[in-house]
PDB file of C-alpha atoms in Angstrom:
ATOM      1  CA  UNK L 615     -10.404   1.891 -10.319  1.00 89.00           C
ATOM      2  CA  UNK L 616      -8.170  -0.380 -12.400  1.00 90.00           C
ATOM      3  CA  UNK L 617      -9.405  -3.395 -10.483  1.00 90.00           C
ATOM      4  CA  UNK L 618     -13.016  -2.369 -11.089  1.00 91.00           C
ATOM      5  CA  UNK L 619     -12.396  -1.585 -14.757  1.00 93.00           C
ATOM      6  CA  UNK L 620     -11.029  -5.097 -15.260  1.00 91.00           C
ATOM      7  CA  UNK L 621     -14.544  -6.431 -14.711  1.00 91.00           C
ATOM      8  CA  UNK L 622     -16.572  -3.453 -15.877  1.00 95.00           C
ATOM      9  CA  UNK L 623     -15.114  -2.931 -19.361  1.00 95.00           C
ATOM     10  CA  UNK L 624     -11.852  -4.844 -19.717  1.00 92.00           C
ATOM     11  CA  UNK L 625     -10.564  -1.821 -21.662  1.00 94.00           C
ATOM     12  CA  UNK L 626      -6.805  -1.787 -21.208  1.00 94.00           C
ATOM     13  CA  UNK L 627      -6.254   1.317 -23.318  1.00 97.00           C
ATOM     14  CA  UNK L 628      -8.043   3.527 -20.796  1.00 96.00           C
ATOM     15  CA  UNK L 629      -5.918   1.965 -18.071  1.00 97.00           C
ATOM     16  CA  UNK L 630      -2.727   2.687 -20.017  1.00 97.00           C
ATOM     17  CA  UNK L 631      -3.748   6.299 -20.578  1.00 97.00           C
ATOM     18  CA  UNK L 632      -4.679   6.657 -16.908  1.00 96.00           C
ATOM     19  CA  UNK L 633      -1.373   5.263 -15.649  1.00 97.00           C
ATOM     20  CA  UNK L 634       0.589   7.568 -17.949  1.00 97.00           C
ATOM     21  CA  UNK L 635      -1.488  10.657 -17.113  1.00 96.00           C
ATOM     22  CA  UNK L 636      -1.457  10.100 -13.354  1.00 96.00           C
ATOM     23  CA  UNK L 637       2.275   9.581 -13.312  1.00 95.00           C
ATOM     24  CA  UNK L 638       3.075  12.808 -15.143  1.00 92.00           C
ATOM     25  CA  UNK L 639       6.320  13.967 -16.687  1.00 91.00           C
ATOM     26  CA  UNK L 640       9.890  13.774 -15.484  1.00 93.00           C
ATOM     27  CA  UNK L 641      11.655  14.955 -13.429  1.00 93.00           C
ATOM     28  CA  UNK L 642       9.743  13.550 -10.497  1.00 94.00           C
ATOM     29  CA  UNK L 643       9.359  16.195  -7.802  1.00 94.00           C
ATOM     30  CA  UNK L 644       5.813  15.712  -6.488  1.00 94.00           C
ATOM     31  CA  UNK L 645       3.613  12.765  -5.625  1.00 97.00           C
ATOM     32  CA  UNK L 646       0.580  11.665  -7.593  1.00 96.00           C
ATOM     33  CA  UNK L 647      -2.066  14.295  -6.761  1.00 94.00           C
ATOM     34  CA  UNK L 648       0.467  15.441  -4.130  1.00 96.00           C
ATOM     35  CA  UNK L 649      -0.560  12.395  -2.064  1.00 97.00           C
ATOM     36  CA  UNK L 650       2.224  10.134  -0.794  1.00 97.00           C
ATOM     37  CA  UNK L 651       0.101   6.987  -0.654  1.00 97.00           C
ATOM     38  CA  UNK L 652      -1.203   7.621  -4.181  1.00 97.00           C
ATOM     39  CA  UNK L 653       2.370   7.356  -5.450  1.00 98.00           C
ATOM     40  CA  UNK L 654       2.752   3.988  -3.738  1.00 98.00           C
ATOM     41  CA  UNK L 655      -0.653   2.881  -5.014  1.00 98.00           C
ATOM     42  CA  UNK L 656       0.434   3.888  -8.524  1.00 98.00           C
ATOM     43  CA  UNK L 657       3.310   1.392  -8.250  1.00 98.00           C
ATOM     44  CA  UNK L 658       0.813  -1.272  -7.195  1.00 98.00           C
ATOM     45  CA  UNK L 659      -1.456  -0.315 -10.082  1.00 98.00           C
ATOM     46  CA  UNK L 660       1.225  -1.221 -12.598  1.00 98.00           C
ATOM     47  CA  UNK L 661       1.113  -4.770 -11.274  1.00 98.00           C
ATOM     48  CA  UNK L 662      -2.700  -4.761 -11.323  1.00 96.00           C
ATOM     49  CA  UNK L 663      -2.532  -3.773 -14.998  1.00 97.00           C
ATOM     50  CA  UNK L 664      -0.018  -6.510 -15.798  1.00 97.00           C
ATOM     51  CA  UNK L 665      -2.020  -9.180 -13.965  1.00 96.00           C
ATOM     52  CA  UNK L 666      -5.068  -8.181 -16.013  1.00 94.00           C
ATOM     53  CA  UNK L 667      -3.499  -8.143 -19.486  1.00 95.00           C
ATOM     54  CA  UNK L 668      -0.004  -9.662 -19.336  1.00 97.00           C
ATOM     55  CA  UNK L 669       1.373  -6.660 -21.218  1.00 97.00           C
ATOM     56  CA  UNK L 670       5.054  -6.759 -20.263  1.00 97.00           C
ATOM     57  CA  UNK L 671       6.048  -4.271 -22.973  1.00 98.00           C
ATOM     58  CA  UNK L 672       3.954  -1.564 -21.308  1.00 98.00           C
ATOM     59  CA  UNK L 673       5.392  -2.417 -17.903  1.00 98.00           C
ATOM     60  CA  UNK L 674       8.891  -2.132 -19.353  1.00 97.00           C
ATOM     61  CA  UNK L 675       7.899   1.258 -20.778  1.00 97.00           C
ATOM     62  CA  UNK L 676       6.750   2.357 -17.317  1.00 97.00           C
ATOM     63  CA  UNK L 677       9.717   0.955 -15.405  1.00 97.00           C
ATOM     64  CA  UNK L 678      11.834   4.155 -15.542  1.00 96.00           C
ATOM     65  CA  UNK L 679       8.830   6.050 -14.189  1.00 97.00           C
ATOM     66  CA  UNK L 680       8.428   3.436 -11.453  1.00 98.00           C
ATOM     67  CA  UNK L 681      12.081   3.767 -10.506  1.00 97.00           C
ATOM     68  CA  UNK L 682      12.076   7.561 -10.376  1.00 97.00           C
ATOM     69  CA  UNK L 683       8.869   7.641  -8.345  1.00 98.00           C
ATOM     70  CA  UNK L 684      10.285   5.126  -5.893  1.00 98.00           C
ATOM     71  CA  UNK L 685      13.449   7.205  -5.670  1.00 98.00           C
ATOM     72  CA  UNK L 686      11.310  10.143  -4.555  1.00 97.00           C
ATOM     73  CA  UNK L 687       9.607   7.988  -1.933  1.00 98.00           C
ATOM     74  CA  UNK L 688      12.916   6.598  -0.678  1.00 97.00           C
ATOM     75  CA  UNK L 689      14.300  10.112  -0.322  1.00 97.00           C
ATOM     76  CA  UNK L 690      11.616  10.665   2.332  1.00 98.00           C
ATOM     77  CA  UNK L 691      12.600   7.825   4.677  1.00 98.00           C
ATOM     78  CA  UNK L 692      13.494   8.520   8.295  1.00 98.00           C
ATOM     79  CA  UNK L 693      15.943   6.658  10.533  1.00 97.00           C
ATOM     80  CA  UNK L 694      13.799   3.503  10.837  1.00 97.00           C
ATOM     81  CA  UNK L 695      13.391   3.238   7.077  1.00 98.00           C
ATOM     82  CA  UNK L 696       9.788   4.478   7.285  1.00 98.00           C
ATOM     83  CA  UNK L 697       8.457   6.878   4.669  1.00 98.00           C
ATOM     84  CA  UNK L 698       7.079  10.201   5.889  1.00 98.00           C
ATOM     85  CA  UNK L 699       5.377  13.136   4.220  1.00 96.00           C
ATOM     86  CA  UNK L 700       7.170  16.349   3.379  1.00 94.00           C
ATOM     87  CA  UNK L 701       5.813  19.752   4.294  1.00 91.00           C
ATOM     88  CA  UNK L 702       3.588  20.006   1.206  1.00 91.00           C
ATOM     89  CA  UNK L 703       2.716  16.315   0.882  1.00 94.00           C
ATOM     90  CA  UNK L 704      -0.679  14.931   1.801  1.00 95.00           C
ATOM     91  CA  UNK L 705      -0.557  11.696   3.796  1.00 96.00           C
ATOM     92  CA  UNK L 706      -4.107  10.605   3.111  1.00 97.00           C
ATOM     93  CA  UNK L 707      -4.851   6.840   3.169  1.00 98.00           C
ATOM     94  CA  UNK L 708      -8.559   7.509   3.749  1.00 98.00           C
ATOM     95  CA  UNK L 709     -11.019   9.928   5.324  1.00 97.00           C
ATOM     96  CA  UNK L 710     -10.496   8.652   8.863  1.00 97.00           C
ATOM     97  CA  UNK L 711      -9.281   9.761  12.275  1.00 97.00           C
ATOM     98  CA  UNK L 712      -5.738   8.348  12.358  1.00 98.00           C
ATOM     99  CA  UNK L 713      -3.097   8.952  14.954  1.00 98.00           C
ATOM    100  CA  UNK L 714      -0.812  10.806  12.536  1.00 96.00           C
ATOM    101  CA  UNK L 715       2.047  11.413  14.942  1.00 97.00           C
ATOM    102  CA  UNK L 716       5.255  10.334  13.212  1.00 97.00           C
ATOM    103  CA  UNK L 717       5.291   7.785  10.375  1.00 98.00           C
ATOM    104  CA  UNK L 718       1.819   6.351   9.717  1.00 98.00           C
ATOM    105  CA  UNK L 719       1.651   2.554   9.765  1.00 98.00           C
ATOM    106  CA  UNK L 720      -0.609   2.205   6.721  1.00 98.00           C
ATOM    107  CA  UNK L 721       1.966   4.060   4.617  1.00 98.00           C
ATOM    108  CA  UNK L 722       4.654   1.571   5.607  1.00 98.00           C
ATOM    109  CA  UNK L 723       2.415  -1.327   4.579  1.00 98.00           C
ATOM    110  CA  UNK L 724       2.044   0.302   1.156  1.00 98.00           C
ATOM    111  CA  UNK L 725       5.792   0.853   0.948  1.00 98.00           C
ATOM    112  CA  UNK L 726       6.474  -2.813   1.719  1.00 98.00           C
ATOM    113  CA  UNK L 727       4.086  -3.864  -1.053  1.00 98.00           C
ATOM    114  CA  UNK L 728       5.678  -1.378  -3.451  1.00 98.00           C
ATOM    115  CA  UNK L 729       9.062  -2.976  -2.715  1.00 98.00           C
ATOM    116  CA  UNK L 730       7.604  -6.372  -3.642  1.00 98.00           C
ATOM    117  CA  UNK L 731       6.227  -5.034  -6.925  1.00 98.00           C
ATOM    118  CA  UNK L 732       9.534  -3.375  -7.766  1.00 98.00           C
ATOM    119  CA  UNK L 733      11.341  -6.662  -7.112  1.00 98.00           C
ATOM    120  CA  UNK L 734       8.923  -8.522  -9.379  1.00 98.00           C
ATOM    121  CA  UNK L 735       9.485  -6.246 -12.368  1.00 98.00           C
ATOM    122  CA  UNK L 736      13.135  -5.334 -11.801  1.00 97.00           C
ATOM    123  CA  UNK L 737      15.703  -6.147 -14.495  1.00 93.00           C
ATOM    124  CA  UNK L 738      17.766  -9.302 -14.040  1.00 90.00           C
ATOM    125  CA  UNK L 739      19.936  -9.085 -10.946  1.00 89.00           C
ATOM    126  CA  UNK L 740      18.250  -6.038  -9.422  1.00 92.00           C
ATOM    127  CA  UNK L 741      15.273  -7.674  -7.740  1.00 96.00           C
ATOM    128  CA  UNK L 742      17.264  -8.781  -4.694  1.00 97.00           C
ATOM    129  CA  UNK L 743      17.843  -5.161  -3.698  1.00 96.00           C
ATOM    130  CA  UNK L 744      14.129  -4.482  -3.463  1.00 98.00           C
ATOM    131  CA  UNK L 745      13.520  -7.762  -1.652  1.00 98.00           C
ATOM    132  CA  UNK L 746      16.133  -6.845   0.966  1.00 98.00           C
ATOM    133  CA  UNK L 747      14.485  -3.453   1.421  1.00 98.00           C
ATOM    134  CA  UNK L 748      11.137  -5.181   1.958  1.00 98.00           C
ATOM    135  CA  UNK L 749      12.485  -7.646   4.490  1.00 98.00           C
ATOM    136  CA  UNK L 750      14.209  -4.894   6.477  1.00 98.00           C
ATOM    137  CA  UNK L 751      11.058  -2.786   6.454  1.00 98.00           C
ATOM    138  CA  UNK L 752       8.858  -5.682   7.574  1.00 98.00           C
ATOM    139  CA  UNK L 753      11.155  -6.272  10.538  1.00 98.00           C
ATOM    140  CA  UNK L 754      10.840  -2.620  11.533  1.00 98.00           C
ATOM    141  CA  UNK L 755       7.060  -2.674  11.120  1.00 98.00           C
ATOM    142  CA  UNK L 756       6.902  -5.680  13.417  1.00 98.00           C
ATOM    143  CA  UNK L 757       9.106  -4.041  16.009  1.00 98.00           C
ATOM    144  CA  UNK L 758       7.462  -0.625  16.008  1.00 98.00           C
ATOM    145  CA  UNK L 759       3.797  -1.114  15.145  1.00 98.00           C
ATOM    146  CA  UNK L 760       2.673  -4.556  16.309  1.00 98.00           C
ATOM    147  CA  UNK L 761       0.833  -4.471  19.650  1.00 98.00           C
ATOM    148  CA  UNK L 762       0.593  -7.956  21.091  1.00 98.00           C
ATOM    149  CA  UNK L 763      -1.955  -6.984  23.742  1.00 97.00           C
ATOM    150  CA  UNK L 764      -4.294  -5.436  21.184  1.00 98.00           C
ATOM    151  CA  UNK L 765      -3.567  -8.130  18.611  1.00 98.00           C
ATOM    152  CA  UNK L 766      -3.235  -5.485  15.917  1.00 98.00           C
ATOM    153  CA  UNK L 767      -0.968  -2.967  14.243  1.00 98.00           C
ATOM    154  CA  UNK L 768      -1.227   0.537  15.692  1.00 98.00           C
ATOM    155  CA  UNK L 769      -1.226   3.759  13.678  1.00 98.00           C
ATOM    156  CA  UNK L 770       1.741   5.361  15.432  1.00 98.00           C
ATOM    157  CA  UNK L 771       4.609   4.191  17.600  1.00 98.00           C
ATOM    158  CA  UNK L 772       5.757   7.702  18.534  1.00 98.00           C
ATOM    159  CA  UNK L 773       2.695   9.190  20.230  1.00 98.00           C
ATOM    160  CA  UNK L 774       2.210   6.508  22.858  1.00 97.00           C
ATOM    161  CA  UNK L 775      -1.534   6.342  22.174  1.00 98.00           C
ATOM    162  CA  UNK L 776      -1.362   2.861  20.540  1.00 98.00           C
ATOM    163  CA  UNK L 777      -4.458   3.644  18.507  1.00 98.00           C
ATOM    164  CA  UNK L 778      -5.844   0.907  16.253  1.00 98.00           C
ATOM    165  CA  UNK L 779      -7.732   1.655  13.041  1.00 98.00           C
ATOM    166  CA  UNK L 780      -8.724  -0.807  10.345  1.00 98.00           C
ATOM    167  CA  UNK L 781      -6.638   0.515   7.498  1.00 98.00           C
ATOM    168  CA  UNK L 782      -3.118  -0.689   8.275  1.00 98.00           C
ATOM    169  CA  UNK L 783      -4.477  -4.019   9.476  1.00 98.00           C
ATOM    170  CA  UNK L 784      -6.437  -4.508   6.256  1.00 98.00           C
ATOM    171  CA  UNK L 785      -3.250  -3.825   4.299  1.00 98.00           C
ATOM    172  CA  UNK L 786      -1.403  -6.311   6.519  1.00 98.00           C
ATOM    173  CA  UNK L 787      -3.863  -8.979   5.380  1.00 98.00           C
ATOM    174  CA  UNK L 788      -3.924  -8.021   1.702  1.00 98.00           C
ATOM    175  CA  UNK L 789      -0.158  -7.585   1.355  1.00 98.00           C
ATOM    176  CA  UNK L 790       0.840 -10.653   3.408  1.00 98.00           C
ATOM    177  CA  UNK L 791       2.621  -8.563   6.008  1.00 98.00           C
ATOM    178  CA  UNK L 792       0.869 -10.797   8.537  1.00 98.00           C
ATOM    179  CA  UNK L 793       1.245 -14.576   8.396  1.00 97.00           C
ATOM    180  CA  UNK L 794      -1.806 -16.826   8.276  1.00 96.00           C
ATOM    181  CA  UNK L 795      -2.092 -17.210  12.043  1.00 97.00           C
ATOM    182  CA  UNK L 796      -1.887 -13.473  12.592  1.00 98.00           C
ATOM    183  CA  UNK L 797      -4.425 -12.802   9.839  1.00 98.00           C
ATOM    184  CA  UNK L 798      -6.868 -14.873  11.866  1.00 97.00           C
ATOM    185  CA  UNK L 799      -6.141 -12.749  14.910  1.00 98.00           C
ATOM    186  CA  UNK L 800      -6.679  -9.568  12.904  1.00 98.00           C
ATOM    187  CA  UNK L 801     -10.085 -10.790  11.795  1.00 98.00           C
ATOM    188  CA  UNK L 802     -11.129 -11.110  15.419  1.00 98.00           C
ATOM    189  CA  UNK L 803      -9.344  -8.103  16.887  1.00 98.00           C
ATOM    190  CA  UNK L 804     -10.042  -5.662  14.038  1.00 98.00           C
ATOM    191  CA  UNK L 805     -12.431  -6.726  11.268  1.00 98.00           C
ATOM    192  CA  UNK L 806     -15.106  -8.113  13.589  1.00 98.00           C
ATOM    193  CA  UNK L 807     -14.395  -5.769  16.487  1.00 98.00           C
ATOM    194  CA  UNK L 808     -17.023  -3.047  16.778  1.00 97.00           C
ATOM    195  CA  UNK L 809     -14.734  -1.089  19.081  1.00 97.00           C
ATOM    196  CA  UNK L 810     -12.472  -0.353  16.106  1.00 98.00           C
ATOM    197  CA  UNK L 811     -13.962   2.563  14.104  1.00 97.00           C
ATOM    198  CA  UNK L 812     -15.815   1.405  11.003  1.00 98.00           C
ATOM    199  CA  UNK L 813     -14.729   2.243   7.464  1.00 98.00           C
ATOM    200  CA  UNK L 814     -16.894   5.129   6.245  1.00 96.00           C
ATOM    201  CA  UNK L 815     -15.905   5.437   2.567  1.00 98.00           C
ATOM    202  CA  UNK L 816     -16.759   3.209  -0.412  1.00 95.00           C
ATOM    203  CA  UNK L 817     -13.116   3.661  -1.416  1.00 96.00           C
ATOM    204  CA  UNK L 818     -11.593   1.839   1.537  1.00 97.00           C
ATOM    205  CA  UNK L 819     -14.582  -0.436   1.998  1.00 97.00           C
ATOM    206  CA  UNK L 820     -13.369  -2.038  -1.235  1.00 96.00           C
ATOM    207  CA  UNK L 821     -10.140  -3.072   0.508  1.00 97.00           C
ATOM    208  CA  UNK L 822     -11.993  -4.280   3.592  1.00 98.00           C
ATOM    209  CA  UNK L 823     -14.290  -6.467   1.518  1.00 97.00           C
ATOM    210  CA  UNK L 824     -11.287  -7.859  -0.327  1.00 97.00           C
ATOM    211  CA  UNK L 825      -9.630  -8.697   2.996  1.00 98.00           C
ATOM    212  CA  UNK L 826     -12.766 -10.531   4.142  1.00 98.00           C
ATOM    213  CA  UNK L 827     -12.774 -12.489   0.883  1.00 97.00           C
ATOM    214  CA  UNK L 828      -9.107 -13.407   1.277  1.00 97.00           C
ATOM    215  CA  UNK L 829      -9.847 -14.798   4.729  1.00 98.00           C
ATOM    216  CA  UNK L 830     -12.790 -16.830   3.451  1.00 98.00           C
ATOM    217  CA  UNK L 831     -15.571 -14.741   5.011  1.00 98.00           C
ATOM    218  CA  UNK L 832     -17.636 -14.667   1.833  1.00 97.00           C
ATOM    219  CA  UNK L 833     -21.035 -14.397   3.530  1.00 97.00           C
ATOM    220  CA  UNK L 834     -19.846 -11.526   5.696  1.00 95.00           C
TER     221      UNK L 834
END
């Protein structure tokens, strides 16, 4: 919504009010709308706001809220460093049929991007911590979720089903989890593969269209 508002109205005050209202008050005990991925997307939204308006003062105002929300997310990591939902959390991502056994790949893509954003806006000397977290997580994502035969990231590494959906692979393109060569493979094996279930919501279609644009498929 922030990305759309940038072009629709350019009204940064409504974005500021939205970021504050969505985040809620301290102490941080629940996720945004009780949805784990919404908390991670909220972190990304702070960067989207900054890239639109260059308002570092507001980002500095939000930084304690960013740090406490990330602390909640980090408290939910399992032994691989992957974030998982608690009993009352909703691991959503999109209205789609994911293999939700164990940590969901799309959530880890969001976590890796949240680490990058935290590193970007961290106080002097603290960014390296977040960068190290990101690098360690990316190595685990590669080891656990990449399927060389399918040429794609699978939803789950614990179920044995090796199911491929578009969502994690779209995030891999948008968040530079995949290098340029692999992004080309993902276009063929996922984006232009009718065997992979299609996106059914306008919400996630936004991300798919953005991924196509990033890869240069403007006509498509």
